[in-house]
Short mmCIF file of C-alpha atoms in Angstrom, two decimals:
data_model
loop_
_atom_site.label_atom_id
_atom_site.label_comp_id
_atom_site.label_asym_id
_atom_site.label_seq_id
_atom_site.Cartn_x
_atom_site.Cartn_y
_atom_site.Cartn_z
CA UNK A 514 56.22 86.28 73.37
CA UNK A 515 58.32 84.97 76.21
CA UNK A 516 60.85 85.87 78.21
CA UNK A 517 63.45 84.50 80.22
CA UNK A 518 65.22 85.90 83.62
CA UNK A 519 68.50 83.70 83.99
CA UNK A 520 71.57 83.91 86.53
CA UNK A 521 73.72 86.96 85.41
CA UNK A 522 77.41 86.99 85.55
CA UNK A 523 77.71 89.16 88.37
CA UNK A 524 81.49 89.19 88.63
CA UNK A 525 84.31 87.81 87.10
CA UNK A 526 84.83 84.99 89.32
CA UNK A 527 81.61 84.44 90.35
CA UNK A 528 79.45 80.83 89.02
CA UNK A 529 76.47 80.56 90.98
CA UNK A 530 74.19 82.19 92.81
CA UNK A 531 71.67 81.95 94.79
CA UNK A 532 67.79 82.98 94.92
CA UNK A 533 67.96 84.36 98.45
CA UNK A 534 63.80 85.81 98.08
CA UNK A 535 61.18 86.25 95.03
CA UNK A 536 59.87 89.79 95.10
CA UNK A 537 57.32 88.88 92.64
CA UNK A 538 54.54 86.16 92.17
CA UNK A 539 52.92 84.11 89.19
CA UNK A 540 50.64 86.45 87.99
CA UNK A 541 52.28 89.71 88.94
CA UNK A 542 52.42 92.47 86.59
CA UNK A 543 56.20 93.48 85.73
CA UNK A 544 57.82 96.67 84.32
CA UNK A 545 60.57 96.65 82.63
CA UNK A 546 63.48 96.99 85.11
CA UNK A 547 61.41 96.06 88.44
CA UNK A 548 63.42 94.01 90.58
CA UNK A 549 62.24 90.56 90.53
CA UNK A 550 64.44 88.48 93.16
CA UNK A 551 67.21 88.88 95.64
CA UNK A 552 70.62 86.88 94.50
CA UNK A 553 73.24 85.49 96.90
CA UNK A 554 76.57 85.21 96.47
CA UNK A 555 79.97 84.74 97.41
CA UNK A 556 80.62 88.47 96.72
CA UNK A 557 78.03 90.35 96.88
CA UNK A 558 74.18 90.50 97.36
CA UNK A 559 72.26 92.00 94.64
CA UNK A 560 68.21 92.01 93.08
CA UNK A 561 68.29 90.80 89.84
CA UNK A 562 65.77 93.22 87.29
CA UNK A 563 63.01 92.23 84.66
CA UNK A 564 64.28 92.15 80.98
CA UNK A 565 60.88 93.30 79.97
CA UNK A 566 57.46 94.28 80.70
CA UNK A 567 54.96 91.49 81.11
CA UNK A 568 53.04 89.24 83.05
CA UNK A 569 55.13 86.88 85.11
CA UNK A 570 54.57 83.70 84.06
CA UNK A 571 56.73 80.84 85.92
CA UNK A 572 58.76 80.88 88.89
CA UNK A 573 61.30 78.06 88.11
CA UNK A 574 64.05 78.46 90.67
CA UNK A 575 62.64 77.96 94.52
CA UNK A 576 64.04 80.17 97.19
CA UNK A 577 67.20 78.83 98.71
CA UNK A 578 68.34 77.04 95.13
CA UNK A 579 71.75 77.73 94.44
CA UNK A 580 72.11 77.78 90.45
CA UNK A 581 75.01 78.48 88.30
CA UNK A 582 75.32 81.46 85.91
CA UNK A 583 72.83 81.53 82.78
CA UNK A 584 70.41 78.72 84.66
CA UNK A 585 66.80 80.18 83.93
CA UNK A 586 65.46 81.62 86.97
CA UNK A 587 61.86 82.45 85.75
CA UNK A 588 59.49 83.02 82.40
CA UNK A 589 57.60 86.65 81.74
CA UNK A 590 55.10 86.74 79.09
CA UNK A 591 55.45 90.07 77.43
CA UNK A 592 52.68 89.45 74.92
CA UNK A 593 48.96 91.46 75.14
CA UNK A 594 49.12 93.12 78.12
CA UNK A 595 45.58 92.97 78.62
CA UNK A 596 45.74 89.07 78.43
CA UNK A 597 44.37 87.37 81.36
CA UNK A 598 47.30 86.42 83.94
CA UNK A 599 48.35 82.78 83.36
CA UNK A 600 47.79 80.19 85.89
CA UNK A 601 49.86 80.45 89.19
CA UNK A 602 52.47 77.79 88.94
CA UNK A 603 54.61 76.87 92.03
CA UNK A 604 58.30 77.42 92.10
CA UNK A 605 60.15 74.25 90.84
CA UNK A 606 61.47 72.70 94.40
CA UNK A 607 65.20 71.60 94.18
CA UNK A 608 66.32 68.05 93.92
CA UNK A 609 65.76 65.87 97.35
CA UNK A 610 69.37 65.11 98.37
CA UNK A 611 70.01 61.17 97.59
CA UNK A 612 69.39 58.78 100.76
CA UNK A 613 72.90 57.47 101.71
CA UNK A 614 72.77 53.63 102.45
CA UNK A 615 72.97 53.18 106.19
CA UNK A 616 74.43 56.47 106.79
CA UNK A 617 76.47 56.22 110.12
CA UNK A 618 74.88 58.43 112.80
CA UNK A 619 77.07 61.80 113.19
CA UNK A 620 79.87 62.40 115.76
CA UNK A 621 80.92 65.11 117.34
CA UNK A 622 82.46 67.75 115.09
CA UNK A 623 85.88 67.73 117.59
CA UNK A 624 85.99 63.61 117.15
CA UNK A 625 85.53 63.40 113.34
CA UNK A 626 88.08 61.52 111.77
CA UNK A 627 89.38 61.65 108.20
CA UNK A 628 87.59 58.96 105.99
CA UNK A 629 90.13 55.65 105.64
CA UNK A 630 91.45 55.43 102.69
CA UNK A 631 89.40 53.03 100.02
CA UNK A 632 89.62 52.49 96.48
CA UNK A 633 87.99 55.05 94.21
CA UNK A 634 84.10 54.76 93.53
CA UNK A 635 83.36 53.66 89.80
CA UNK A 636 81.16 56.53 88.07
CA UNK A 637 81.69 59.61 86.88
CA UNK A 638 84.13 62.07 89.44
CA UNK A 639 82.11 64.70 91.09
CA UNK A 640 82.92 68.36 90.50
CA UNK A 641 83.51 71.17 93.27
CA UNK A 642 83.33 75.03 92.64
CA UNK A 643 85.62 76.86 93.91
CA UNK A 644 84.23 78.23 96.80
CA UNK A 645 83.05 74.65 97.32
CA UNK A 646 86.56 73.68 97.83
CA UNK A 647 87.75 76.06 99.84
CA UNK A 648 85.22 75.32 103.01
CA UNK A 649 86.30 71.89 102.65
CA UNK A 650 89.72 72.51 102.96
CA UNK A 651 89.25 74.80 105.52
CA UNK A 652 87.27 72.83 107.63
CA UNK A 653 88.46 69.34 106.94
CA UNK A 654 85.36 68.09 105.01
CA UNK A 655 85.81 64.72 103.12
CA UNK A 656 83.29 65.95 100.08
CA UNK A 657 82.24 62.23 99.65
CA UNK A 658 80.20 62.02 102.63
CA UNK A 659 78.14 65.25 102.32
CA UNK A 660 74.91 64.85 100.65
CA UNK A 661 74.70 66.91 97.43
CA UNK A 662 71.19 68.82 96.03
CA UNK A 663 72.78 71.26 93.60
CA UNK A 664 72.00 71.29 90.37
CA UNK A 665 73.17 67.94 88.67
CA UNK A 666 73.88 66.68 91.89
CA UNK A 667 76.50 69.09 92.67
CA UNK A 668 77.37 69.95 96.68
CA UNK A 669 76.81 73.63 96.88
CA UNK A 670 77.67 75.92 100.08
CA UNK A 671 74.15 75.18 101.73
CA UNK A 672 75.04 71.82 101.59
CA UNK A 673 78.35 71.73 103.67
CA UNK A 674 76.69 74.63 106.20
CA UNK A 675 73.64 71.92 106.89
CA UNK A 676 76.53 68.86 107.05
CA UNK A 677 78.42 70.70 109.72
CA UNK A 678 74.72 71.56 111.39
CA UNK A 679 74.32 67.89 111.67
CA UNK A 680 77.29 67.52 112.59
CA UNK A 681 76.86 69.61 115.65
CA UNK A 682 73.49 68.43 116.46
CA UNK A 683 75.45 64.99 116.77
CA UNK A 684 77.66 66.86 119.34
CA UNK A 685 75.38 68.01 121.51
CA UNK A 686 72.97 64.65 121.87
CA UNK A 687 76.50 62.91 122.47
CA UNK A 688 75.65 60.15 125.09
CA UNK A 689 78.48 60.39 128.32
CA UNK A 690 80.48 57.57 129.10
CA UNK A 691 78.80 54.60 130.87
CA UNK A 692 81.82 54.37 133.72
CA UNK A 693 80.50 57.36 135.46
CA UNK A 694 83.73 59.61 134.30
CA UNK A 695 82.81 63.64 133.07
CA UNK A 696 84.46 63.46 129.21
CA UNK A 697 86.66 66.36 129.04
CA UNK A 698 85.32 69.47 127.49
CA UNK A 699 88.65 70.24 125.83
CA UNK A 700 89.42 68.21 123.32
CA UNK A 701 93.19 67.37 122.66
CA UNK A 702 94.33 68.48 119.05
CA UNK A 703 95.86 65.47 117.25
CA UNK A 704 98.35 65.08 114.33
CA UNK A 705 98.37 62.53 111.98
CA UNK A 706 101.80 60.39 112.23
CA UNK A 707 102.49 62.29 115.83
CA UNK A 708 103.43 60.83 118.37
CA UNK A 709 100.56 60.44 121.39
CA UNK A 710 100.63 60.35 124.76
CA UNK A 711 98.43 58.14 127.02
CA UNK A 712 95.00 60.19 128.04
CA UNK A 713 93.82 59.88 131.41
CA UNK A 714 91.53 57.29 132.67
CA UNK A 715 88.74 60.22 133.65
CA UNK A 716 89.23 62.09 129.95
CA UNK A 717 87.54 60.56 126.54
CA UNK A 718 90.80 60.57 124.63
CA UNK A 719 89.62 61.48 120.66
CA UNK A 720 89.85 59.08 117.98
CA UNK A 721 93.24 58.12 116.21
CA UNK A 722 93.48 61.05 113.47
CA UNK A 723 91.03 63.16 114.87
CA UNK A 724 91.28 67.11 113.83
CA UNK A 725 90.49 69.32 116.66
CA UNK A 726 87.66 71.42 116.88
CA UNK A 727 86.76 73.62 119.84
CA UNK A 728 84.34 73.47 122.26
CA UNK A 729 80.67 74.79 121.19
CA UNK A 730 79.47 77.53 123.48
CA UNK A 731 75.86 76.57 124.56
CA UNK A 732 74.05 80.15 124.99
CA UNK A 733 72.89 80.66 128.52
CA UNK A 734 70.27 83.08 130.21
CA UNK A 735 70.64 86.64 129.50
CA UNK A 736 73.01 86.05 126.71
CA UNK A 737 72.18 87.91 123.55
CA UNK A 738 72.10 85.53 120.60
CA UNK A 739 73.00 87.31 117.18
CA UNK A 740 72.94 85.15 113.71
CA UNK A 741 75.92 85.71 111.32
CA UNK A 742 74.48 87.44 108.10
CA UNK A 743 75.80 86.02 104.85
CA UNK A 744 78.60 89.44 104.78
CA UNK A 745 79.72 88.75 108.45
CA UNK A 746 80.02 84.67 107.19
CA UNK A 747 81.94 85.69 104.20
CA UNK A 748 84.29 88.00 106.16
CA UNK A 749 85.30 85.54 108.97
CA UNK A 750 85.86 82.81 106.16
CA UNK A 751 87.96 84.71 104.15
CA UNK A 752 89.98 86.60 107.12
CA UNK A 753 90.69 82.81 108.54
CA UNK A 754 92.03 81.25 105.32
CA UNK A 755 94.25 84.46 105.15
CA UNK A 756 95.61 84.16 108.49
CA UNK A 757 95.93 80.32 108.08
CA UNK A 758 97.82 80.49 104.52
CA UNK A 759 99.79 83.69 104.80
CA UNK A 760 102.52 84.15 107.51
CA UNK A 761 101.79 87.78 108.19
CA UNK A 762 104.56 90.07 109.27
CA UNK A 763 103.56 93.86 110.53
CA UNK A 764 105.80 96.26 110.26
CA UNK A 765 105.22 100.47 111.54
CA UNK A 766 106.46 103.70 110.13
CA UNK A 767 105.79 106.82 112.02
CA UNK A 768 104.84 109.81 109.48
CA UNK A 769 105.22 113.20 109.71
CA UNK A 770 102.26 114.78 108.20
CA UNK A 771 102.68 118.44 109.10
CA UNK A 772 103.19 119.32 105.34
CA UNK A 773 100.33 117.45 103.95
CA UNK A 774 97.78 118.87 106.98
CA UNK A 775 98.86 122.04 105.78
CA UNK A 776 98.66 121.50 101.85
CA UNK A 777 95.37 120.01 102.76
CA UNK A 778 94.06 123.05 104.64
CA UNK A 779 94.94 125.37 102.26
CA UNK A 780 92.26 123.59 99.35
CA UNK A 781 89.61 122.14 101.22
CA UNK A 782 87.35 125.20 101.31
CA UNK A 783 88.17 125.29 97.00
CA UNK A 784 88.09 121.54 97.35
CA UNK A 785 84.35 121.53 99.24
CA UNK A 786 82.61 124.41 96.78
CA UNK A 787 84.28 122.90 93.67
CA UNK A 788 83.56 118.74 94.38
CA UNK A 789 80.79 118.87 96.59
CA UNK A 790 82.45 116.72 99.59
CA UNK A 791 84.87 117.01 102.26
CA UNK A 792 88.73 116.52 100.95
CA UNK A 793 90.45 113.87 103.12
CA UNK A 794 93.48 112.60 103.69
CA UNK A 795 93.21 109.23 102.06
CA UNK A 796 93.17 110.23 99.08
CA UNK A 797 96.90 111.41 99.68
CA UNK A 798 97.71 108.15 101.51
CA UNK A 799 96.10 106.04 98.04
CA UNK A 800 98.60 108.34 95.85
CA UNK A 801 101.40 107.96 98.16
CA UNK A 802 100.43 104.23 97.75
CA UNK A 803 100.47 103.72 94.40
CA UNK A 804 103.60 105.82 93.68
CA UNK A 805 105.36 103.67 95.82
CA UNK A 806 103.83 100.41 94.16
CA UNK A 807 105.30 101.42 90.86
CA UNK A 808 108.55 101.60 92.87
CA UNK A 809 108.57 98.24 94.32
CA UNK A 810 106.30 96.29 91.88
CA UNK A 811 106.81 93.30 94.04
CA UNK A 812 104.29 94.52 96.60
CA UNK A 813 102.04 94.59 93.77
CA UNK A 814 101.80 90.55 93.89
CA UNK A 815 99.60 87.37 94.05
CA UNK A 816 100.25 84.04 94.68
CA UNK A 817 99.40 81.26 92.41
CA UNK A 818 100.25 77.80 93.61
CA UNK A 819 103.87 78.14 94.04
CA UNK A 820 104.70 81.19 92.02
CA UNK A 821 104.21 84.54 92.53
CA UNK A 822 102.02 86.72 89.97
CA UNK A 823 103.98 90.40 89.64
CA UNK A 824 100.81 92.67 88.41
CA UNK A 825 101.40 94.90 85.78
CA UNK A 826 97.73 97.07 86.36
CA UNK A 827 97.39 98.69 89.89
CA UNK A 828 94.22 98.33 91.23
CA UNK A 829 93.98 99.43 94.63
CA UNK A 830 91.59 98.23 97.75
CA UNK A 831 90.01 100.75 99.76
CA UNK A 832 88.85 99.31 102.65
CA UNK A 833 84.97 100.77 103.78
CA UNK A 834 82.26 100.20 106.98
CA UNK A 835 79.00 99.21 105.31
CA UNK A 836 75.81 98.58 107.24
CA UNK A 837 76.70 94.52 107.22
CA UNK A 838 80.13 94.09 107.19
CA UNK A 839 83.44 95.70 105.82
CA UNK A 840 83.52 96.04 101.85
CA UNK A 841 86.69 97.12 99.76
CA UNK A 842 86.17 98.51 96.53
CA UNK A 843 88.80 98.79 94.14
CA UNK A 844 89.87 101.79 92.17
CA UNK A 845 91.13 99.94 89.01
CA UNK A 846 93.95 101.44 87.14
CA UNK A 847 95.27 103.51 89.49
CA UNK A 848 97.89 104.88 88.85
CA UNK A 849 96.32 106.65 85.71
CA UNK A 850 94.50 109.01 88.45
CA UNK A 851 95.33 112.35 89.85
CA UNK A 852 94.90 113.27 93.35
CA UNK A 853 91.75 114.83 92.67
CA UNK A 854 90.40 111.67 90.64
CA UNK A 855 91.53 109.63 93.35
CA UNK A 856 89.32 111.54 95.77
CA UNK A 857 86.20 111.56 93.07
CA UNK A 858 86.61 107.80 93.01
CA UNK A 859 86.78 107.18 96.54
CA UNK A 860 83.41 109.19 96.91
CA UNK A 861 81.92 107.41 93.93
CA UNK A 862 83.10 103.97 95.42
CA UNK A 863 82.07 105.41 99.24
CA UNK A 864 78.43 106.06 97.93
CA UNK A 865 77.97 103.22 96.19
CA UNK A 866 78.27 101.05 99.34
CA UNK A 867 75.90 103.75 101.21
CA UNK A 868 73.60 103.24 98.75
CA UNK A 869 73.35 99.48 98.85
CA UNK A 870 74.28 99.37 94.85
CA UNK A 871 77.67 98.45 94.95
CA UNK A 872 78.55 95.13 92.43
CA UNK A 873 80.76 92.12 92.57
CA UNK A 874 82.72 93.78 89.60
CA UNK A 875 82.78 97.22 91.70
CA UNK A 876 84.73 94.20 94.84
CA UNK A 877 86.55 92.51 92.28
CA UNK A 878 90.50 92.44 90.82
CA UNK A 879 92.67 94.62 93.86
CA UNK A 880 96.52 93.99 93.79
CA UNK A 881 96.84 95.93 96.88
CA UNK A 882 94.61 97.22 99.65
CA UNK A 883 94.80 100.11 101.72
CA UNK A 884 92.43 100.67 105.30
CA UNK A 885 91.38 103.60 107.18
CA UNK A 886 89.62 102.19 109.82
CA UNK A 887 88.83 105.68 111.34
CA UNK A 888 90.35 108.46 113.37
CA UNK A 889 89.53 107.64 117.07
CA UNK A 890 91.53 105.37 119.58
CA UNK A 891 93.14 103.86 116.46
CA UNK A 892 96.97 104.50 117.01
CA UNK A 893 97.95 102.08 114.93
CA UNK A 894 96.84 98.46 113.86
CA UNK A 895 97.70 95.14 111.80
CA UNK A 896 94.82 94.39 108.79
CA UNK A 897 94.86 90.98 107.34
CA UNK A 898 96.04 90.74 104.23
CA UNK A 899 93.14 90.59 101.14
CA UNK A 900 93.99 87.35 99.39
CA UNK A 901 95.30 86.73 97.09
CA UNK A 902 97.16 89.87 97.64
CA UNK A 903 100.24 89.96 99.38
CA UNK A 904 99.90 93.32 101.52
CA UNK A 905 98.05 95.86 102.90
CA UNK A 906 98.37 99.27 104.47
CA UNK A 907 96.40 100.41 107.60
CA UNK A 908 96.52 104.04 108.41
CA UNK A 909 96.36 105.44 112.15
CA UNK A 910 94.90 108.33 114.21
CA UNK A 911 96.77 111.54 113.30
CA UNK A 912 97.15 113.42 116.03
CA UNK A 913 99.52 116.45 117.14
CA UNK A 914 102.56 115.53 119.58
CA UNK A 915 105.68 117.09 120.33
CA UNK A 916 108.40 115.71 118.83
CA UNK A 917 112.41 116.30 118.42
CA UNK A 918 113.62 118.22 115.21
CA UNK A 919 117.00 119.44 113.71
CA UNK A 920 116.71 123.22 114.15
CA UNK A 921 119.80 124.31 112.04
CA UNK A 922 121.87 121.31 113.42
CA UNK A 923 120.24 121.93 116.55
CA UNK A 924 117.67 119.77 118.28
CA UNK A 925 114.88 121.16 118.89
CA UNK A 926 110.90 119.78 120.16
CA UNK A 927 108.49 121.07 117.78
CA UNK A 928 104.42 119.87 117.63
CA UNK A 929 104.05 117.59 114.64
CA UNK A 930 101.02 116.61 113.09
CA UNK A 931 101.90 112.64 113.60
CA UNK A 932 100.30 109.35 111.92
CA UNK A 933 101.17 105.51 112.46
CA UNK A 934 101.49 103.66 108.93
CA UNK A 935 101.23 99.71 109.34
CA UNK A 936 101.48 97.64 106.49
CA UNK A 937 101.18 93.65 107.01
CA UNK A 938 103.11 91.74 104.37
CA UNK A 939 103.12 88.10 103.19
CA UNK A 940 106.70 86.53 104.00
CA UNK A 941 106.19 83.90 101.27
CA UNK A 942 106.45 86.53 98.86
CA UNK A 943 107.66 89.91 100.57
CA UNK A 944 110.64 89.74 102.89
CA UNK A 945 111.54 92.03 105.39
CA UNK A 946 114.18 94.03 103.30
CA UNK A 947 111.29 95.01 100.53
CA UNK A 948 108.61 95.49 103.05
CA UNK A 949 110.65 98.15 104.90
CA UNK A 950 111.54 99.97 102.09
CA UNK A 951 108.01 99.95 100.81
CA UNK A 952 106.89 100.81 103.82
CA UNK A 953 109.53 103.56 104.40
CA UNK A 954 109.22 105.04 100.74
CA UNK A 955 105.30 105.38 101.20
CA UNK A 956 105.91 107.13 104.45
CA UNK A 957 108.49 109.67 102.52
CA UNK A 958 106.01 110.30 100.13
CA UNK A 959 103.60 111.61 102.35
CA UNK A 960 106.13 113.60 104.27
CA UNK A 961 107.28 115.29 101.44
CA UNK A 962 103.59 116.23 99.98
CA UNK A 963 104.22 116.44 96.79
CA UNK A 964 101.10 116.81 95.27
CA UNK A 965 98.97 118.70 92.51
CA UNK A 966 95.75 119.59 93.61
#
C-alpha cells in the first residue's frame, strides 16, 4: 500500500508552499508522525509529518520547489515492513525556466523603465498568486519579463527575488561613461507625465520613465554582513506596503494606572499559585481593548478595494519577540473572554511561539492589534498598522512620576503610576474625531480598573 505526503492547507490564505529541506531520504524508515520536510511560506515556517509508517519511497518535490496546496510532495510505502527498501530515486528537479529570445542584457535596477506599451500576446493569460502580485506592485515588476519555473509555468516568489538579483548584478558590472564624467551615484526619482529638468553635463540623467531606486551599499572591510531570513524578509515587505498604502496618523493618551497596579498587586501571588505564570498587565490593556472595540466598531475595520469591511468577530493581535522576527498571534473571539482567559491565552499563544510550534492559522484573521514592545527606554512609540487592519495600539514604559491631582478641589502633586498609550490609525478609514475617542475611551478603561479577576 502507498501513501502520499501532499502540500497541507496551512492557513486560510495560504496556496503554496515551499520545500525549504527533506529531513528524510529514499529508503528511510518512517514512523508515523516523523517529520519529513521543512515547508516555507508566506506565513509561517513549519515541518510537514508522515501520514503513516513505512518505507519512504519517492521524493517528488526537489528542495527549493514552490508547489501549491494538495501537490504531492512524496510516496511512503506502508506495506511489509520487513520488505527490502525500494530503489533510491532522485527528487523530481523543477521545470528549467523557458529561454527568452534575445533577452536584452539587464540594467541597473535605479534605470529600469516600465515596458512600452504593445499589444497583448496571443495565448492563454498567465496567472499571479497573490503574494505574487503584491512584490510586483511593490517593486515595479512588469510580470512579463520575469522568467517563470513554477509549477505550470507559473512565476513564484523565487522567481522575482532571482529577477531583481540579476537585476542588480546588471548594476554593479554597469560600464561608466566613455566621456571621462563620474555618473552620479544618486539617482534622480522620475514621474511619469512630470515635468523634467535638464541634468547636468557631468551626471547620467536616468531614462524617460525611470522609477527610482536607491543606491546599493557595496559592503566594505570590517563590515559585518548579515542575510535576511525568510521572517525578517516577510516583515520588511509587509511593514513597507503598510506604510506605502496607509496614511498613518499617531495619536498619545497618557494613563493613569495607579488603580490597576494596585488591583494587580493584590492577585498576583493568587494569580502565580493558581495559573502557574506571572499576571501582567496586558492582559488588562487586551480587555480594555476590546471593550472599547465594541464601543467604536469602526476601529474594528478592513479595507477592501474601496470600501471598508466593519468586523462583526473581534479577534485581537498580540504583538510577540520570537527568535527570528516579530510574530502576532491572534486571540480569536475576543470579546467572549474574561480577564483571566485573556491572560491563559496570551500564555498559550506566548509559548507557542517559544516553542517554535506556532501555525499560520494560530497568525491568521486579527481585526485589531495591540503591542507591548517591552518595559525599558520605551516611553512611548508609533507601530505600523497590521494590514489589512486599520489600527493598532502600542503600550509604553509604566513608570512612577509625580503628577498634579484635584485634592478636594485642591491641586495637589501626587506619584502616579504613569503609562503612554499610542495607537496609529488609518485616515482612509479612521479620522481623527473616532481615533481620539477610541483612544481616550481605552485609556478610561484602564484608569477606572474595572475588572473581575
Amino acid at each position: 500500500m502507498s501513501l502520499e505526503v501532499t502540500m497541507p492547507q496551512m492557513g486560510e490564505s495560504v496556496v503554496e508552499g515551499t520545500v525549504t529541506k527533506w529531513l528524510v531520504k529514499v529508503g528511510d524508515r518512517v514512523a508515523e508522525d516523523q517529520p519529513l520536510c521543512e515547508i516555507s511560506t508566506d506565513k509561517v515556517d513549519t515541518e510537514i509529518p508522515s501520514p503513516g509508517a513505512g518505507i519512504i519511497a519517492q521524493l517528488i518535490a526537489a528542495e527549493g520547489q514552490t508547489l501549491p496546496v494538495g501537490a504531492a510532495l512524496a510516496t511512503i510505502d506502508s506495506g511489509n515492513a520487513d520488505s527490502a527498501a525500494p530503489k533510491a530515486t532522485p527528487a523530481r528537479p523543477p521545470s528549467p525556466p523557458p529561454t527568452p529570445a534575445a533577452a536584452p542584457p539587464p540594467r541597473p535596477m535605479h534605470l529600469v523603465a516600465p515596458r512600452p506599451l504593445a499589444a497583448a500576446p496571443v495565448g492563454p493569460p498567465r496567472r499571479y498568486s497573490p503574494v505574487v502580485l503584491r512584490m510586483a506592485e511593490e517593486r515595479g515588476i512588469d510580470l512579463n519579463l520575469v522568467p517563470a519555473t513554477g509549477l505550470g509555468g507559473r512565476v513564484s516568489k523565487r522567481d522575482i527575488e532571482h529577477y531583481l538579483e540579476t537585476l542588480q548584478t546588471g548594476a554593479a558590472a554597469a560600464p561608466q561613461p566613455e566621456n571621462g564624467t563620474v555618473a552620479s551615484t544618486l539617482p534622480t526619482p522620475v514621474r511619469d507625465g512630470a515635468s523634467r529638468q535638464a541634468a547636468p553635463a557631468a551626471v547620467a540623467a536616468p531614462a524617460a520613465g525611470a522609477i527610482f531606486r536607491p543606491p546599493v551599499y557595496q559592503p566594505r572591510e570590517g563590515d559585518a554582513v548579515e542575510p535576511f531570513s525568510r521572517r525578517r524578509k516577510l516583515i520588511a515587505e509587509h511593514m513597507v506596503y503598510s506604510k506605502t498604502h496607509s496614511p498613518h496618523v499617531g495619536t498619545v493618551a497618557e494613563v493613569d494606572l495607579t488603580r490597576l497596579s494596585a488591583l494587580r498587586e493584590a492577585h498576583k501571588k493568587a494569580f502565580q499559585t493558581r495559573e502557574g505564570f506571572a499576571l501582567t498587565l496586558l492582559p488588562f490593556a487586551a480587555m480594555a481593548t476590546i471593550r472599547a472595540l465594541k464601543e467604536f466598531p469602526r476601529m474594528n475595520a478592513a479595507v477592501a478595494g474601496d470600501s471598508v469591511v466593519i468586523r462583526r468577530a473581534i479577534n485581537l493581535g498580540v504583538a510577540m519577540d520570537a527568535e527570528d522576527g516579530l510574530v502576532v498571534p491572534v486571540i480569536k473571539a475576543a470579546d467572549t473572554f474574561t480577564v483571566v482567559g485573556l491572560a491563559r491565552e496570551i500564555e498559550r499563544l506566548r509559548r507557542k511561539v517559544q516553542e517554535r510550534s506556532i501555525t499560520a492559522d494560530d497568525l491568521a484573521g486579527g481585526s485589531f492589534t495591540l503591542s507591548n514592545p517591552g518595559r525599558e527606554g520605551n516611553l512611548y512609540g508609533f507601530a505600523i498598522i497590521n494590514q489589512p487592519q486599520v489600527g493598532i495600539l502600542r503600550m509604553g514604559e509604566v513608570k512612577k512620576r509625580p503628577i498634579v491631582v484635584d485634592l478636594d478641589g485642591a491641586d495637589a502633586i501626587a506619584i502616579r503610576t504613569m503609562m503612554y498609550l499610542a495607537l496609529s490609525y488609518d485616515h482612509r478609514v479612521v479620522d481623527g474625531v473616532l481615533g481620539n475617542r477610541f483612544l481616550f475611551r481605552t485609556a478610561r478603561l484602564l484608569e477606572e480598573a474595572a475588572f473581575e479577576l
